[in-house]
Tab-separated table of C-alpha atoms and ligand atoms in Angstrom:
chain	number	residue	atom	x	y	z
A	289	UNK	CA	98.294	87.730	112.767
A	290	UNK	CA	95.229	85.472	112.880
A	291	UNK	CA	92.738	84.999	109.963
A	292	UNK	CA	89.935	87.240	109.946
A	293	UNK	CA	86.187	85.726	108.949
A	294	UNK	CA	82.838	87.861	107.997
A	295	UNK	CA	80.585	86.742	105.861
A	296	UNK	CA	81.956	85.063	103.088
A	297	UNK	CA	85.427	86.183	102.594
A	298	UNK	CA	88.527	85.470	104.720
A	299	UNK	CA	91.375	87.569	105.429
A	300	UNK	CA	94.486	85.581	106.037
A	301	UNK	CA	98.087	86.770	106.537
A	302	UNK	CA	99.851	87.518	103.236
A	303	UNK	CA	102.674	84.904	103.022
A	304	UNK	CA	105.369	84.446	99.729
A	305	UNK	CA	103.892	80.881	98.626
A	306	UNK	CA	100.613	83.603	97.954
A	307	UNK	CA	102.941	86.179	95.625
A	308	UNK	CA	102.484	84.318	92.333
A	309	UNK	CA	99.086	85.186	92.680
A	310	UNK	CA	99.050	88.328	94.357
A	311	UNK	CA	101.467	89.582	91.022
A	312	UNK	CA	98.815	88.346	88.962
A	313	UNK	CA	96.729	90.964	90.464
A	314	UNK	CA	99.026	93.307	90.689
A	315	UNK	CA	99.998	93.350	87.261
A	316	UNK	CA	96.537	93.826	86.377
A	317	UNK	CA	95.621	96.856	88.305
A	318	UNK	CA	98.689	98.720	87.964
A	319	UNK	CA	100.128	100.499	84.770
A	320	UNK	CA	103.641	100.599	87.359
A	321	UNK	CA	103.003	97.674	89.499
A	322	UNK	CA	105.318	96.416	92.473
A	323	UNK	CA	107.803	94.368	91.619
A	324	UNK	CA	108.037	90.592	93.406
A	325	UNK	CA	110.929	92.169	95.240
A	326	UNK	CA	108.897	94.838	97.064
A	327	UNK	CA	106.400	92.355	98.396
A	328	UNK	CA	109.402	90.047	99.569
A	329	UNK	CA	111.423	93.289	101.187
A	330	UNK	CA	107.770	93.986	102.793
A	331	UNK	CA	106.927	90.370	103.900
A	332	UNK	CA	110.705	90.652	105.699
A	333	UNK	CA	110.422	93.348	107.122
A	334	UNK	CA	107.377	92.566	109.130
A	335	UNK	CA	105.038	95.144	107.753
A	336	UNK	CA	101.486	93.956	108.520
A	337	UNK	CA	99.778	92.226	105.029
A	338	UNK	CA	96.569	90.682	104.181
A	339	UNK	CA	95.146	88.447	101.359
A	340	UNK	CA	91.412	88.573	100.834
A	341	UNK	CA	90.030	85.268	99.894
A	342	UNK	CA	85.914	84.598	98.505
A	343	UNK	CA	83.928	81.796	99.369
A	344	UNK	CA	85.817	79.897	96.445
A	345	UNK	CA	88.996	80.795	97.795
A	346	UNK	CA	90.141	82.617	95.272
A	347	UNK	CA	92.322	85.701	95.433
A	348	UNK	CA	89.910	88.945	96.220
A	349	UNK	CA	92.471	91.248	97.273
A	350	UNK	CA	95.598	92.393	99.261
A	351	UNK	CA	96.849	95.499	101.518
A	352	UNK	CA	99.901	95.852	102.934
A	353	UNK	CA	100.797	98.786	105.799
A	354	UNK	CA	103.874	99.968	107.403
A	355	UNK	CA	103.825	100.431	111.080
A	356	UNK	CA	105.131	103.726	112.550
A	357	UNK	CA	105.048	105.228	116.322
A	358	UNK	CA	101.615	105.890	116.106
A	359	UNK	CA	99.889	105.318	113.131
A	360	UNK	CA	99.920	102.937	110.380
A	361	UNK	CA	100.935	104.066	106.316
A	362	UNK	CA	99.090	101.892	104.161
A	363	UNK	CA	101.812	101.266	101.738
A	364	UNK	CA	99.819	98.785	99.108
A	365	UNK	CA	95.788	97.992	98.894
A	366	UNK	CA	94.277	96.200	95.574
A	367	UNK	CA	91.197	94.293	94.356
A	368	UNK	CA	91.533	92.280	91.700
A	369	UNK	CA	90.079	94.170	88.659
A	370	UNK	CA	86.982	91.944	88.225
A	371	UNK	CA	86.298	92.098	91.939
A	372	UNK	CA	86.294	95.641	92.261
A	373	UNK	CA	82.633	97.390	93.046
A	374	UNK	CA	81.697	95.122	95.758
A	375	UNK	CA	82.859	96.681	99.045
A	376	UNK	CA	86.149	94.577	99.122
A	377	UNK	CA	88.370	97.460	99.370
A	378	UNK	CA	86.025	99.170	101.988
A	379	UNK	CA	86.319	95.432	104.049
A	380	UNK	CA	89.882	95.698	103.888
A	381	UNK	CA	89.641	99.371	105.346
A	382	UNK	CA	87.602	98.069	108.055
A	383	UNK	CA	90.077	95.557	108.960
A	384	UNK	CA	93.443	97.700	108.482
A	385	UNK	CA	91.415	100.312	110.914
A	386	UNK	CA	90.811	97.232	113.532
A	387	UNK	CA	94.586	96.181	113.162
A	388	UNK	CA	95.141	100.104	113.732
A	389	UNK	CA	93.623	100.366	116.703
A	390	UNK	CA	94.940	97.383	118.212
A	391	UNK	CA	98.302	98.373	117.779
A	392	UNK	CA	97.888	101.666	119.253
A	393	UNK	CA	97.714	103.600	115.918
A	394	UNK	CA	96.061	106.795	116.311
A	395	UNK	CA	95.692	107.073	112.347
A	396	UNK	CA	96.308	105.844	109.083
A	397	UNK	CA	98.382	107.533	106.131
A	398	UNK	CA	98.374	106.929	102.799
A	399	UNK	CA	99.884	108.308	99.168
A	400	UNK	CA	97.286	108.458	96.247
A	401	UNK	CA	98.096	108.860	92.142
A	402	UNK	CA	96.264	112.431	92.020
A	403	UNK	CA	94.883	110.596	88.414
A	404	UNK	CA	93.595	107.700	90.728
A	405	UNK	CA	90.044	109.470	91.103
A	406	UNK	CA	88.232	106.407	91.998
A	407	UNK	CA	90.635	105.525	94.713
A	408	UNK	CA	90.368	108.774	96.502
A	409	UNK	CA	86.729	109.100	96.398
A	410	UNK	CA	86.747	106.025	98.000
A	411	UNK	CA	89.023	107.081	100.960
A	412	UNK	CA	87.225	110.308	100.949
A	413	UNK	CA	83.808	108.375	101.698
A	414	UNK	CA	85.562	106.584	104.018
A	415	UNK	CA	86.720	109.270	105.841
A	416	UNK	CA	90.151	110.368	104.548
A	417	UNK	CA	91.062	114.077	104.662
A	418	UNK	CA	93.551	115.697	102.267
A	419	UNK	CA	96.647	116.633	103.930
A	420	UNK	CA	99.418	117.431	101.221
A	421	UNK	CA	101.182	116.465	97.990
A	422	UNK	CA	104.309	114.941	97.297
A	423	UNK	CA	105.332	116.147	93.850
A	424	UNK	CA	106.375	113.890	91.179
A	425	UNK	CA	106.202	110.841	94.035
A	426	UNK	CA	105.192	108.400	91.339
A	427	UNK	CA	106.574	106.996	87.952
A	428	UNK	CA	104.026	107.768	85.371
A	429	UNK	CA	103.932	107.895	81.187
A	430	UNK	CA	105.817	110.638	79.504
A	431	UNK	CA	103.232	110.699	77.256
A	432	UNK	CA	100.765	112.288	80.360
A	433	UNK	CA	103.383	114.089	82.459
A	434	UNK	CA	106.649	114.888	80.286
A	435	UNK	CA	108.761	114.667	83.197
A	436	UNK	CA	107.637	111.073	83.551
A	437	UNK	CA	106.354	111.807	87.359
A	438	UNK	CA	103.224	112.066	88.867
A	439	UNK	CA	102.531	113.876	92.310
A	440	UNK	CA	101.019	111.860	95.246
A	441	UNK	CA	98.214	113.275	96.930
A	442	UNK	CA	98.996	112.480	100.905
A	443	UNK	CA	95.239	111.398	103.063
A	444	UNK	CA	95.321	110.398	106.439
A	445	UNK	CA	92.872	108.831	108.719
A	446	UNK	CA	92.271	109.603	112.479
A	447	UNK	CA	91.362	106.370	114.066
A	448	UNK	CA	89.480	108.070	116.564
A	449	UNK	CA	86.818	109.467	113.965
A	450	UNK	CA	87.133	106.992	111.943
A	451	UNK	CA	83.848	104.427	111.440
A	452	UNK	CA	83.265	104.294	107.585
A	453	UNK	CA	81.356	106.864	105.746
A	454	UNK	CA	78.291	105.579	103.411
B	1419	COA	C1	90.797	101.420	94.561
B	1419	COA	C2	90.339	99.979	94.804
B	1419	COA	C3	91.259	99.348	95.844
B	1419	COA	C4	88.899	99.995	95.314
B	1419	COA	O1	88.491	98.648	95.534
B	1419	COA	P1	86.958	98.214	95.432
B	1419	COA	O2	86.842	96.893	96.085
B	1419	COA	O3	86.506	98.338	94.030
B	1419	COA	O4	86.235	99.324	96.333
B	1419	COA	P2	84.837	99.105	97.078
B	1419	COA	O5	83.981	98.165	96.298
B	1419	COA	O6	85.099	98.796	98.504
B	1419	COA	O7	84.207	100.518	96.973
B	1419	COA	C5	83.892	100.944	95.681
B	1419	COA	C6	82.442	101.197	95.541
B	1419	COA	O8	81.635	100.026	95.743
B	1419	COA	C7	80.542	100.368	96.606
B	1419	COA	N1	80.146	99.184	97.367
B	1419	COA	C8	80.377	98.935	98.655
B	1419	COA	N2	79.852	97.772	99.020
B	1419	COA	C9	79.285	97.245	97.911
B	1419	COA	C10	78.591	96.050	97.649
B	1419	COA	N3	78.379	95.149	98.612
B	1419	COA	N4	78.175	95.826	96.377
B	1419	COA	C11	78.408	96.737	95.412
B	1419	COA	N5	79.058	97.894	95.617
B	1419	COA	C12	79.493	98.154	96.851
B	1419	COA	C13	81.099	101.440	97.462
B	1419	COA	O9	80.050	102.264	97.971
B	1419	COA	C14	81.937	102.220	96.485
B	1419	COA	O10	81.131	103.098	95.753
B	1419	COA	P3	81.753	104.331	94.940
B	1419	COA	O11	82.546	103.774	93.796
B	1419	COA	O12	80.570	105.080	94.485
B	1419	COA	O13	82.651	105.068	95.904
B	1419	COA	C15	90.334	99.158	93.496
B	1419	COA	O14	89.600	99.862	92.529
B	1419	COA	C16	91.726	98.868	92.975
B	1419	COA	O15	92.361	97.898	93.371
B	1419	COA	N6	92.198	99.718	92.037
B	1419	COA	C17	93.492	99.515	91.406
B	1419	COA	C18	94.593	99.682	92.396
B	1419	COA	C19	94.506	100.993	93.129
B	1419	COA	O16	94.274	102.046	92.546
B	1419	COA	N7	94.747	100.917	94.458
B	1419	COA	C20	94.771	102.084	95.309
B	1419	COA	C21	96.106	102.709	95.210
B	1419	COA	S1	96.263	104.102	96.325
């Protein structure tokens, strides 16, 4: 995968000299973050991944998708808490919809928190429809959900509608 320039920030290819950094980030934005293993078992397997640098070079962002027959599950997609609010995640969008379509992905699925409001508003403006639930899909705080499990809201993409809401 080649690096990817507009404006002033630079997406490269996620490798595992980044992951010290990209767990930095991920332990910030995540009350059940991935573990270094997950990122590893992704990096292996091949799944598409993507740092976002600034001008600076420091560490914007990251997504990571999975690649089916014909459509691409976004698996992992992050800004680093005091880069969020400045259109990185909607740049990364842009780019895992361009990496889409050149693979021959006619859309993009993904599995929100349902607590993750912010998130989905943002896929919704981008264009994301609501397609199901996947109950208790995530590990959450007894203290919110006594089971300990929160349900996934499931939003997918098409590719061929897709161009970025406003
Ligand atoms: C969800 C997440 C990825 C969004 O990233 P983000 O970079 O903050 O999102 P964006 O900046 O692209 O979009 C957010 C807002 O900024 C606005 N925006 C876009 N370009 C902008 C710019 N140049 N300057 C300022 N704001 C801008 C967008 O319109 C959007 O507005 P909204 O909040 O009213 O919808 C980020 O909050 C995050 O990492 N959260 C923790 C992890 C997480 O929940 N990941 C998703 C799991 S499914």
């Amino acid at each position: 995968m080649s690096a990817v320039l507009r404006d002033e920030r630079l997406l490269l290819p996620m490798t595992v000299k980044q992951l010290d950094a990209v767990l930095a980030i991920e332990l910030q934005a995540y009350p059940f973050p991935w573990t270094r293993g997950n990122f590893i078992d992704s990096l292996a397997a091949g799944y598409p991944a993507q740092v976002l640098h600034g001008s600076h070079g420091e560490l914007l962002g990251y997504f990571i998708a999975m690649e089916g027959v014909d459509e691409l599950h976004l698996l992992n997609i992050t800004v680093a808490p005091a880069a969020q609010g400045q259109g990185h995640a909607r740049f990364m969008l842009d780019e895992l919809c361009t990496l889409g379509r050149s693979r021959g992905a006619h859309q993009i699925w993904l599995e929100v928190r349902g607590s993750n409001l912010r998130a989905r508003s943002i896929y919704e403006r981008y264009g994301f429809r609501h397609i199901g639930l996947r109950r208790g899909y995530y590990p959450a705080s007894r203290e919110e959900y006594p089971n300990g499990r929160e349900d996934a809201i499931v939003m997918s993409l098409s590719l061929e509608a897709a161009r970025g809401v406003d």
